[in-house]
Coordinates of C-alpha atoms in Angstrom, one line a residue:
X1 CA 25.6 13.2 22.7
X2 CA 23.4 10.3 21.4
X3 CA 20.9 10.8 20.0
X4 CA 17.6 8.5 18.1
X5 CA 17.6 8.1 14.5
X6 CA 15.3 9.8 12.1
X7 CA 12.7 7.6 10.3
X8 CA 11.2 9.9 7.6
X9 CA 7.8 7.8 6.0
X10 CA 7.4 8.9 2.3
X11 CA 4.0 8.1 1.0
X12 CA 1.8 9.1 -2.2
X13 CA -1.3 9.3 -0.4
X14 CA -3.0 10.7 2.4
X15 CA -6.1 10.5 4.3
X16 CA -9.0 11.4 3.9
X17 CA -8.4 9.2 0.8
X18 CA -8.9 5.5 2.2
X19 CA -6.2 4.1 -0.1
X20 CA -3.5 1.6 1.1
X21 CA -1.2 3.6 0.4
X22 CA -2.2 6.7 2.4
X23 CA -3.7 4.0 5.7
X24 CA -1.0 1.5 6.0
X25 CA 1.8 4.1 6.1
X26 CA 0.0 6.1 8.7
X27 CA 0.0 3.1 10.5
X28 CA 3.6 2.1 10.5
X29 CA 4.4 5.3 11.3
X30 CA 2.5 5.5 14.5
X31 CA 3.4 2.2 15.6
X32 CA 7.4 2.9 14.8
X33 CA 7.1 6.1 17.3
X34 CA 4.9 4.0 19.5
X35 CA 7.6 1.7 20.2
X36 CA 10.0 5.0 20.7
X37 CA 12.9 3.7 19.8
X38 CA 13.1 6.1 16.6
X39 CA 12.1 9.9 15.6
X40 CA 9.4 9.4 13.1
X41 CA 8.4 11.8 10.4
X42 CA 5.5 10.5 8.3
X43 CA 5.2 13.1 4.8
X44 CA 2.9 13.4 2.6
X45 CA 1.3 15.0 -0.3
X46 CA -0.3 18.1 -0.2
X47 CA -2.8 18.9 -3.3
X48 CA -4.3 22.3 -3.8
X49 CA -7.7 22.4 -3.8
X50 CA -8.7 21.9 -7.5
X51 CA -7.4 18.2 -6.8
X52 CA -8.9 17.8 -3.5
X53 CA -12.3 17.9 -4.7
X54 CA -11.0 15.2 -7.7
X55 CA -9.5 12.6 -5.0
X56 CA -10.8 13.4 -1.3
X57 CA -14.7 11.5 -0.8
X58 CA -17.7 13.8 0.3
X59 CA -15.7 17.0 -1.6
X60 CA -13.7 17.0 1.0
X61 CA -11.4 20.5 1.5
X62 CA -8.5 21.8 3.3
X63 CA -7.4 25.4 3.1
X64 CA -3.9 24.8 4.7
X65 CA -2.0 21.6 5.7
X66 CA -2.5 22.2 9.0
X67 CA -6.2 21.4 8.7
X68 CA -5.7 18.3 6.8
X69 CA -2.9 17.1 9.3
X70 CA -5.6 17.5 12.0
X71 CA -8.1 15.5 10.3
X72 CA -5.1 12.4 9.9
X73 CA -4.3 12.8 13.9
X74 CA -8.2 13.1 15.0
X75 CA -8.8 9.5 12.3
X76 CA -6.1 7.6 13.6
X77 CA -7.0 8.6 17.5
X78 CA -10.5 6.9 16.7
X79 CA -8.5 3.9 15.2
X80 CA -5.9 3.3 18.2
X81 CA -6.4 5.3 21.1
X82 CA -4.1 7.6 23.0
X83 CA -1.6 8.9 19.9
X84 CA 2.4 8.3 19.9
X85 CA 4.4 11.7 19.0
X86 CA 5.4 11.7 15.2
X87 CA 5.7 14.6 13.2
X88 CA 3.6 14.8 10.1
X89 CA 5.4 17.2 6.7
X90 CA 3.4 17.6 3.9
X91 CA 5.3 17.8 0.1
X92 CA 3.6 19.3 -3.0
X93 CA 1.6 16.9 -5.0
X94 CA -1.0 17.2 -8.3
X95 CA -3.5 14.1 -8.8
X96 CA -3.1 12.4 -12.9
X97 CA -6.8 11.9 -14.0
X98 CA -4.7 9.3 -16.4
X99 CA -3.1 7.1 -13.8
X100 CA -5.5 7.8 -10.6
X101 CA -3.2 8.8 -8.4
X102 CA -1.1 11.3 -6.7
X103 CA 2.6 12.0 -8.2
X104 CA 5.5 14.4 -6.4
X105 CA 6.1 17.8 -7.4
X106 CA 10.1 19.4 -7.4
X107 CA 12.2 17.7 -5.2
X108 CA 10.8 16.2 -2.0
X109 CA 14.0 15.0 -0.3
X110 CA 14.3 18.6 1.1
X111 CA 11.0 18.4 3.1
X112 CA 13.2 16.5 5.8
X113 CA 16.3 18.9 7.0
X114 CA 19.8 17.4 6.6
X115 CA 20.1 16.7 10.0
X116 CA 17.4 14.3 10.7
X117 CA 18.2 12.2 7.0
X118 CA 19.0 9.1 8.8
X119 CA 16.5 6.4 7.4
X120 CA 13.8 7.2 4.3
X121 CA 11.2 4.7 3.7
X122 CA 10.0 5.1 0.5
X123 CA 6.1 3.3 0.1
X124 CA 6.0 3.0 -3.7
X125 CA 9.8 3.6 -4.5
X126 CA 9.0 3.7 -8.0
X127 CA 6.5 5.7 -8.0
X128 CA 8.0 8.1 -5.4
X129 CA 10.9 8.3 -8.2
X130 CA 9.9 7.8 -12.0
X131 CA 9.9 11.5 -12.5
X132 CA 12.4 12.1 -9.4
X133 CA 14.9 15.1 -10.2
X134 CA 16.9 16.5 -7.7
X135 CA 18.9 15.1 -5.0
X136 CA 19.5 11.8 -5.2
X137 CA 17.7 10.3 -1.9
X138 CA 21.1 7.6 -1.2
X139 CA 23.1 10.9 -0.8
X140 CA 20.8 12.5 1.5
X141 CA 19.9 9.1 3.9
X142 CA 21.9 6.7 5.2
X143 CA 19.9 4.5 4.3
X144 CA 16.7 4.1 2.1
X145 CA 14.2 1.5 2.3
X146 CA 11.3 0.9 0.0
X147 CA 8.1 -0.9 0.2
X148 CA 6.5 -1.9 -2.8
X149 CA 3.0 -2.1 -1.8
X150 CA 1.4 -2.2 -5.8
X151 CA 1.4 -4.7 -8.4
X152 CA 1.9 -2.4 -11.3
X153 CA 2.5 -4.5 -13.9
X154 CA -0.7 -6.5 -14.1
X155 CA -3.1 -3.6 -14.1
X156 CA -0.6 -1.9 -17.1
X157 CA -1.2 -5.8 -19.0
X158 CA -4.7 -5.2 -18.7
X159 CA -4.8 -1.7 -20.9
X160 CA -4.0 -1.5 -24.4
X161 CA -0.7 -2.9 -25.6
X162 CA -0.4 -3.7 -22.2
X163 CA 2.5 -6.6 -22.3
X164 CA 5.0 -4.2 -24.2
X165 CA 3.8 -1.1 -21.8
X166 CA 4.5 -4.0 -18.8
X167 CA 7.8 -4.8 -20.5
X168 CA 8.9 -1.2 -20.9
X169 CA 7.4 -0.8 -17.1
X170 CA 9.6 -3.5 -15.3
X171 CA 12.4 -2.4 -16.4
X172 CA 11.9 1.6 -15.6
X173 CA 11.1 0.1 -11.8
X174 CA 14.0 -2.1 -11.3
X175 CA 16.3 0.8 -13.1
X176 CA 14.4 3.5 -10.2
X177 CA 14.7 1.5 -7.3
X178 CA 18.6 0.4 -7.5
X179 CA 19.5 3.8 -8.1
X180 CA 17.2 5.3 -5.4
X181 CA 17.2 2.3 -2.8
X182 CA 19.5 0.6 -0.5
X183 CA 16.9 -2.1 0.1
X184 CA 13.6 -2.7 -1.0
X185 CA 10.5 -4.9 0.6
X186 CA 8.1 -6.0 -1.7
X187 CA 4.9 -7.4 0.5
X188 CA 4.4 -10.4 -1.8
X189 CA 5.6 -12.6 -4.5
X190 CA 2.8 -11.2 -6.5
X191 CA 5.2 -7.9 -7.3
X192 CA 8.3 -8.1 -9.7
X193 CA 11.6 -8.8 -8.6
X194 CA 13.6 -6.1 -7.7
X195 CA 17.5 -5.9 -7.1
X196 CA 18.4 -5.9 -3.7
X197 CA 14.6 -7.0 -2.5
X198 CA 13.1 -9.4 0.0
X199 CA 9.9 -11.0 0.5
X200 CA 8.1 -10.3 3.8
X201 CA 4.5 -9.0 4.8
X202 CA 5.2 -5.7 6.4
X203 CA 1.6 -4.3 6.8
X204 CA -0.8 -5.1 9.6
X205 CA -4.7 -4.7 10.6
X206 CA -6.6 -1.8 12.1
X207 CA -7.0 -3.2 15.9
X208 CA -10.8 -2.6 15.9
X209 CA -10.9 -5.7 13.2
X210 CA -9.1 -8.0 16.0
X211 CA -11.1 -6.8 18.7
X212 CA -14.4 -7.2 16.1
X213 CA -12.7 -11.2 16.1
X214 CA -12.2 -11.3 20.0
X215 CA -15.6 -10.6 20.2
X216 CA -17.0 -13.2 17.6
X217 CA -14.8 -16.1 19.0
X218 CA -16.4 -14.8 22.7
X219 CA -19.9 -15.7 21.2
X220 CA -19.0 -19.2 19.6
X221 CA -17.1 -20.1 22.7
X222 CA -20.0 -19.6 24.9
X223 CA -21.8 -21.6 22.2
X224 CA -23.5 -18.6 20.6
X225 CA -24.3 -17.7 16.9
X226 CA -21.9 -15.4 15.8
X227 CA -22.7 -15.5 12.4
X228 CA -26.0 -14.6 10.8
X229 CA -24.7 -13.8 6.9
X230 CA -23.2 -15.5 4.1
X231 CA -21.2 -14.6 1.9
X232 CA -19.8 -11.0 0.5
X233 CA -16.9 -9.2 -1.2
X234 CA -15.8 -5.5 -0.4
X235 CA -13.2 -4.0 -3.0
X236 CA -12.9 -1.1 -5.1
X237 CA -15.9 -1.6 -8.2
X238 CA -13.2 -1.6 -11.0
X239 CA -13.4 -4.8 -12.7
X240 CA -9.4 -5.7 -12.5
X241 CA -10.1 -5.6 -8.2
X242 CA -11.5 -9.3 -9.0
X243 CA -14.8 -8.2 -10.3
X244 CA -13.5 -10.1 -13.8
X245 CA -13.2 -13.6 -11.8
X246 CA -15.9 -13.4 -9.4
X247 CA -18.6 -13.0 -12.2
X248 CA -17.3 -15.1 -14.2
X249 CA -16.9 -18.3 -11.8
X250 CA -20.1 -17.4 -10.3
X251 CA -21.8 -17.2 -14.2
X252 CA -19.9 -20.6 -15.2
X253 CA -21.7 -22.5 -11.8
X254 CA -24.8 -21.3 -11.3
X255 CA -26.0 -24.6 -10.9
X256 CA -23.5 -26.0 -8.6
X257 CA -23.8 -22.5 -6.3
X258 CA -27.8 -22.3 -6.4
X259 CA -28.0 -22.3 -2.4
X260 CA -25.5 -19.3 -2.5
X261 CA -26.5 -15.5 -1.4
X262 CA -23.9 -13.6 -2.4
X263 CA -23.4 -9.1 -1.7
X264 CA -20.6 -7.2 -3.3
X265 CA -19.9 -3.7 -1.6
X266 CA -17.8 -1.2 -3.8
X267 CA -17.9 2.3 -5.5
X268 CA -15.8 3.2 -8.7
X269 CA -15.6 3.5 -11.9
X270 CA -17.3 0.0 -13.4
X271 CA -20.0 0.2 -10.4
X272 CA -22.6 0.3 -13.6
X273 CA -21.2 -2.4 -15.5
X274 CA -20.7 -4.4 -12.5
X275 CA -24.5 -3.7 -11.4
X276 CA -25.8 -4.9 -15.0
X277 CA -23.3 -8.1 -15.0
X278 CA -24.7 -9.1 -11.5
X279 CA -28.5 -9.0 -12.3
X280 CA -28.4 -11.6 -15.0
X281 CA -27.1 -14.4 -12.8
X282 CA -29.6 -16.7 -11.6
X283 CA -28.5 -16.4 -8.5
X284 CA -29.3 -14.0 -5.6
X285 CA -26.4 -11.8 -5.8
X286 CA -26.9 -7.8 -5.1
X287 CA -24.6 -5.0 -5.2
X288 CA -24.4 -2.0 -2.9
X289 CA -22.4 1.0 -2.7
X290 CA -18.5 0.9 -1.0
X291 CA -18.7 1.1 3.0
X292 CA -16.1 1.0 5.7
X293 CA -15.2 -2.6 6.3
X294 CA -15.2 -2.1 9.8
X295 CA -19.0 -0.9 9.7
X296 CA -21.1 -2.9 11.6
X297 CA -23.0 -4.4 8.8
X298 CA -20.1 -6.4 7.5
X299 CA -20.0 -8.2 11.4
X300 CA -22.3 -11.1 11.1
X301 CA -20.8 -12.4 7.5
X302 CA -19.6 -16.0 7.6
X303 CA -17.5 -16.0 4.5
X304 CA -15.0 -13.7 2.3
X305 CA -15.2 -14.7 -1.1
X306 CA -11.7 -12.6 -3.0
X307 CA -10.7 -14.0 -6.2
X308 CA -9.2 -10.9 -7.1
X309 CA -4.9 -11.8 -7.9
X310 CA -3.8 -8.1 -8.9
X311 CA -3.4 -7.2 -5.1
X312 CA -0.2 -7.7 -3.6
X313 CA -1.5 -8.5 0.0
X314 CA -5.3 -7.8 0.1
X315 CA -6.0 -6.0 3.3
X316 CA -9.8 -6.9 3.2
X317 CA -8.4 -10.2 3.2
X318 CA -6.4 -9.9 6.5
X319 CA -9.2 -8.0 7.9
X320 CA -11.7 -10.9 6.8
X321 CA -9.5 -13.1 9.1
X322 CA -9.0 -10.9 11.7
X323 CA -12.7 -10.8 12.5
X324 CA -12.9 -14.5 12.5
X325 CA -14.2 -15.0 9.2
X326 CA -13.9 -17.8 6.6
X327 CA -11.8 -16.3 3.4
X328 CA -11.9 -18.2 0.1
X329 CA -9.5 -17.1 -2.6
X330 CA -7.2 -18.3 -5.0
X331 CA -4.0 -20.4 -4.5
X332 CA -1.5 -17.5 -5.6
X333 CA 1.2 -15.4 -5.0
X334 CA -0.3 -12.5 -3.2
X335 CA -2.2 -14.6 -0.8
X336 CA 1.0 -16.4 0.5
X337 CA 1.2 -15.0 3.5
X338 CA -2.3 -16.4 4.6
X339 CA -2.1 -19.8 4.2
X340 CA -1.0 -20.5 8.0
X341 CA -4.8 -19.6 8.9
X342 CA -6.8 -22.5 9.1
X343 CA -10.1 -20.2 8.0
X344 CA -8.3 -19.3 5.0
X345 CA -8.9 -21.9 2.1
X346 CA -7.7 -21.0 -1.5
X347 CA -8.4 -22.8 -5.0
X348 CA -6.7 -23.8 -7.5
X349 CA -9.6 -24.7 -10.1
X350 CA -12.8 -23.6 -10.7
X351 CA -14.3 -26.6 -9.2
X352 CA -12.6 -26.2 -6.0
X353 CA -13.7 -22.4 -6.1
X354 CA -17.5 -23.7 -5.8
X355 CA -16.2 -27.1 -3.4
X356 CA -15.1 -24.3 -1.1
X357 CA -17.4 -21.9 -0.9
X358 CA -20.5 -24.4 -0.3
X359 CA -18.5 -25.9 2.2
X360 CA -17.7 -22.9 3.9
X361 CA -21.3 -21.8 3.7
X362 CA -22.0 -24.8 5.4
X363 CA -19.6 -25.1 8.7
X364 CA -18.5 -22.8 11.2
X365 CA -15.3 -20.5 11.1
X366 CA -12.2 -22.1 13.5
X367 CA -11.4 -19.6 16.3
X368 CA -8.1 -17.7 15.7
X369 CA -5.7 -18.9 18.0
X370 CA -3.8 -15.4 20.1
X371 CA -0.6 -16.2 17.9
X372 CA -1.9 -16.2 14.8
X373 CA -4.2 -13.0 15.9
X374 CA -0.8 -11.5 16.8
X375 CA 0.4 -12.1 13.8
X376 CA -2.3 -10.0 11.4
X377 CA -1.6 -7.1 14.3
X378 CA 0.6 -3.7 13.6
X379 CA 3.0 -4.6 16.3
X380 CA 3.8 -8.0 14.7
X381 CA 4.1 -6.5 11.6
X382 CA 6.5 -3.2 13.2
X383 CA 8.4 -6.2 14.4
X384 CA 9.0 -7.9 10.7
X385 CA 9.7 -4.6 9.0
X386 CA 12.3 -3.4 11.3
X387 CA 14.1 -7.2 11.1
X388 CA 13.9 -7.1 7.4
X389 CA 14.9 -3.5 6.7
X390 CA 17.5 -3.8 9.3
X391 CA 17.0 -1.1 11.2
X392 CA 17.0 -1.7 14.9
X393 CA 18.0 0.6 17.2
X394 CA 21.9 0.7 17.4
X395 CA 24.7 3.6 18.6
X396 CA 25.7 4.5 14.7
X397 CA 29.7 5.0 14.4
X398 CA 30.6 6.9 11.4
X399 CA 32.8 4.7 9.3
X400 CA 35.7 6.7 7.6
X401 CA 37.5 4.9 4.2
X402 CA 41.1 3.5 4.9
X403 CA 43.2 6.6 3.6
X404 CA 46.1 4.9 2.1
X405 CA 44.8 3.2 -1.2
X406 CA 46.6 1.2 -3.6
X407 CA 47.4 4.0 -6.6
X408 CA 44.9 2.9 -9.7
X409 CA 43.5 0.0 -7.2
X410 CA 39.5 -0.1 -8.0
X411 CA 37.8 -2.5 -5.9
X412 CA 34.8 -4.5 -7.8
X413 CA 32.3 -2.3 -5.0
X414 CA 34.1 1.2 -6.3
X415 CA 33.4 0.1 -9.7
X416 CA 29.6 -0.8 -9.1
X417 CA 29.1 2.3 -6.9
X418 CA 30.8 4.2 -9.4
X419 CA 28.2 2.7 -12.4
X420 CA 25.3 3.2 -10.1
X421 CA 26.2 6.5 -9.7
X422 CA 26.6 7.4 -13.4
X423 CA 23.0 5.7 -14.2
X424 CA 21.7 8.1 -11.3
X425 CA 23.3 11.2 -13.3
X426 CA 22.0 10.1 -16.4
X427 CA 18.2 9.4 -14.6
X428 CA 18.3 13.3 -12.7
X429 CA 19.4 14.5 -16.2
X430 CA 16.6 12.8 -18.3
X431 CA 13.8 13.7 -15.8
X432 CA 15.2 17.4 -15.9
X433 CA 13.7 18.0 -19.6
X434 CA 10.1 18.5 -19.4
X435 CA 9.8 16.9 -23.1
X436 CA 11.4 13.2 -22.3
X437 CA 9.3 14.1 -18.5
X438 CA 6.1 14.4 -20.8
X439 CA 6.8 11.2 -23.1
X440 CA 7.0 9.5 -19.5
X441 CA 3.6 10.0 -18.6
X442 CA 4.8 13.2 -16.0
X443 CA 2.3 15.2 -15.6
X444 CA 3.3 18.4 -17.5
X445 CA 5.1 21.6 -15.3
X446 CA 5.7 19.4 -12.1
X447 CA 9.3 20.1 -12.3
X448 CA 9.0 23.1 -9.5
X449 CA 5.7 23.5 -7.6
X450 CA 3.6 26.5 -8.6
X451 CA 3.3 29.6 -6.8
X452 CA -0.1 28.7 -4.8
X453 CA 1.4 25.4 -3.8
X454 CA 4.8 26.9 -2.1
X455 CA 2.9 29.6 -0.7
X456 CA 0.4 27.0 0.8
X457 CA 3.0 24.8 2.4
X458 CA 5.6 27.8 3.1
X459 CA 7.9 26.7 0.7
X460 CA 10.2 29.1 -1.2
X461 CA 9.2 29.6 -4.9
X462 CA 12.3 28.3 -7.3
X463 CA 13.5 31.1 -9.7

């Protein structure tokens, strides 16, 4: 009988922390199943609690996965109504204090039986597999997509000895994803190349941002105010998010900018230094701690200002847009995908940085027109990924190899299928030794999850 594929979603976050990574997966996922032309299994990493308190906001807590899964279901219902059916797995995770984020523990391809390894999308396919040991994930799927959603090698050029640590980096991702990956999507421009890659914005907008948008082009069409603000920036307070640029353009023009009021919303871990930098401009600029961008204070803003360029596609951005607003930012890779909307205006020099942004202050936002609305919504952006992973919906044959061969006959695909697996041997053996794991950056003993980590997602603990 036929039957749907499997999509299994791997991510390396999850709510409740409001990271791209842990939203915009949650998002495709629904709106794959919501089109119910799949299976869909979104999995995700489950932290015991002395790394909850470290990542989740509010000390957040969850005894068992069950409780955290119901916390996901009950956010994403507020976000988009009646839920699709989609399964959610959780895989044993620990947080690294040294790289802020989550990384896998043991080998996660088994959190998805055999029988539904059809299609793994892999968000962060390096990061899902710099430490990977265990089956390799092209033997298990069919097929294997991944979706490079960060721009790791400009924050790594910002540390210390950061262009050899970049160099070192780049080629540790490429090696990863063309042993791990069948095809990869990076969002933007702004990432590295990557064998086998495209180019294509597969992320969308939470539809309350639209419908914020609908609203606001309802009041200017009736001739109503619909903005009351100026300008603002939201992003995380860490001063590679575009902190760096935006003080420094708005230091270098005071003069030029006088008429501007400008208020930057973000929490983390320069929110001090930030705060201190901002109060000796001459110019009314205040800072406040991070919100929701979809709270209701962030309505009646005119303009966007986001000069940050180590985001692959800024979702504030998109979301800035979707509510009608007029976005300034700069004339780079990362902000490709925006240049179709007319509210969307990006520098190239300094000079047209302040040109901008007075203007802006001083005219009225264009009303989004439904297509390009459409096009900054989930189902558009469901529609691009499954064109560009090439995935759609199709009765799946099982191909079986000619059996007679020419004796000693090595086709130029056997050979590179016979090198990729080799360099794949070679990866699972390195990242088997806990020293060369450890000179990595792993995070020591995360070859096997611990006792209180199998026993909290049922697992069986390895001998």
């Amino acid at each position: 009988m036929a039957r749907k594929q499997h999509i299994a979603i791997f991510t390396t976050a999850s709510l409740p922390w409001m990271t791209g990574t842990a939203v915009n997966p949650l998002f495709r996922a629904a709106y794959l199943a919501k089109a119910g032309d799949w299976e869909v299994t979104l999995v995700v990493p489950w932290l015991s609690k002395g790394d909850q308190v470290l990542v989740y906001p509010n000390k957040m807590k969850f005894n068992v996965p069950a409780d955290q899964e119901g916390y996901v279901r009950r956010w994403l219902e507020e976000q988009i109504g009646l839920l699709p059916k989609f399964d959610i797995k959780f895989y044993p995770g620990k947080f690294s204090k040294e790289k802020r984020s989550i990384l896998p523990v043991g080998d996660i391809t088994q959190t998805v039986s055999d029988d539904k390894a059809d299609i793994a999308v892999l968000e962060e396919p390096e990061h899902l597999t710099w430490y990977h040991h265990g089956r390799r994930w092209k033997n298990k799927y069919r097929k294997v997509i991944g979706v490079v959603h960060t721009n790791y090698l400009e924050y790594v050029k910002r540390e210390k000895n950061g262009y050899f640590h970049a160099f070192l980096l780049k080629h540790i991702n490429s090696w990863v994803t063309d042993i791990y990956c069948h095809k990869v999507i990076r969002l933007s421009a702004a990432t590295q190349d990557i064998p086998r890659s495209v180019v294509c914005n597969v992320h969308g907008v939470n539809p309350k941002f639209i419908e914020i948008g609908k609203l606001k082009h309802h009041r200017i069409s009736q001739r109503e105010q619909a903005f009351f603000k100026g300008a603002y920036y939201i992003g995380k307070m860490v001063w590679s998010k575009g902190y760096t640029e935006l003080l420094q353009l708005l230091q270098k023009h005071q003069k030029e900018l006088s008429g501007l009021k400008m208020e930057l919303y973000g929490s983390g871990e320069d929110a001090d230094e930030v705060k201190a930098s901002a109060e000796k401009l001459n110019l009314d600029v205040r800072v406040y701690p991070g919100r929701d961008h979809g709270d209701s204070i962030f309505h009646d803003y005119k303009v966007f200002i986001n000069p940050s360029t180590t985001d692959v596609v800024c979702t504030t951005t998109a979301e800035a847009l979707a509510m009608g607003k007029i976005v300034i930012c700069a004339n780079h890779p990362s902000n490709e995908f925006f240049k179709r909307f007319p509210n969307c205006h990006m520098y190239n020099t300094e000079n047209e940085f302040v040109r901008l942004t007075m203007k802006a202050l001083a005219e009225d936002p264009i009303p989004l027109s439904e297509e390009l609305r459409h096009e900054l919504s989930w189902e558009a952006a469901t529609h691009r990924f499954v064109r560009v992973a090439d995935i759609a919906p199709v009765m799946s044959i099982k191909q079986h190899s000619p059996s007679s061969q020419y004796f000693m006959h090595i086709s130029p695909d056997e050979l590179k299928k016979n090198m990729e697996e080799a360099s794949a041997f070679f990866h699972n053996a390195i990242s088997g030794i806990e020293t060369a794991r450890r000179v990595f950056g792993a995070i020591p003993n995360t070859l096997q999850p611990d006792e209180q980590q199998c026993k909290e997602l049922g697992w069986r603990l390895q001998g």
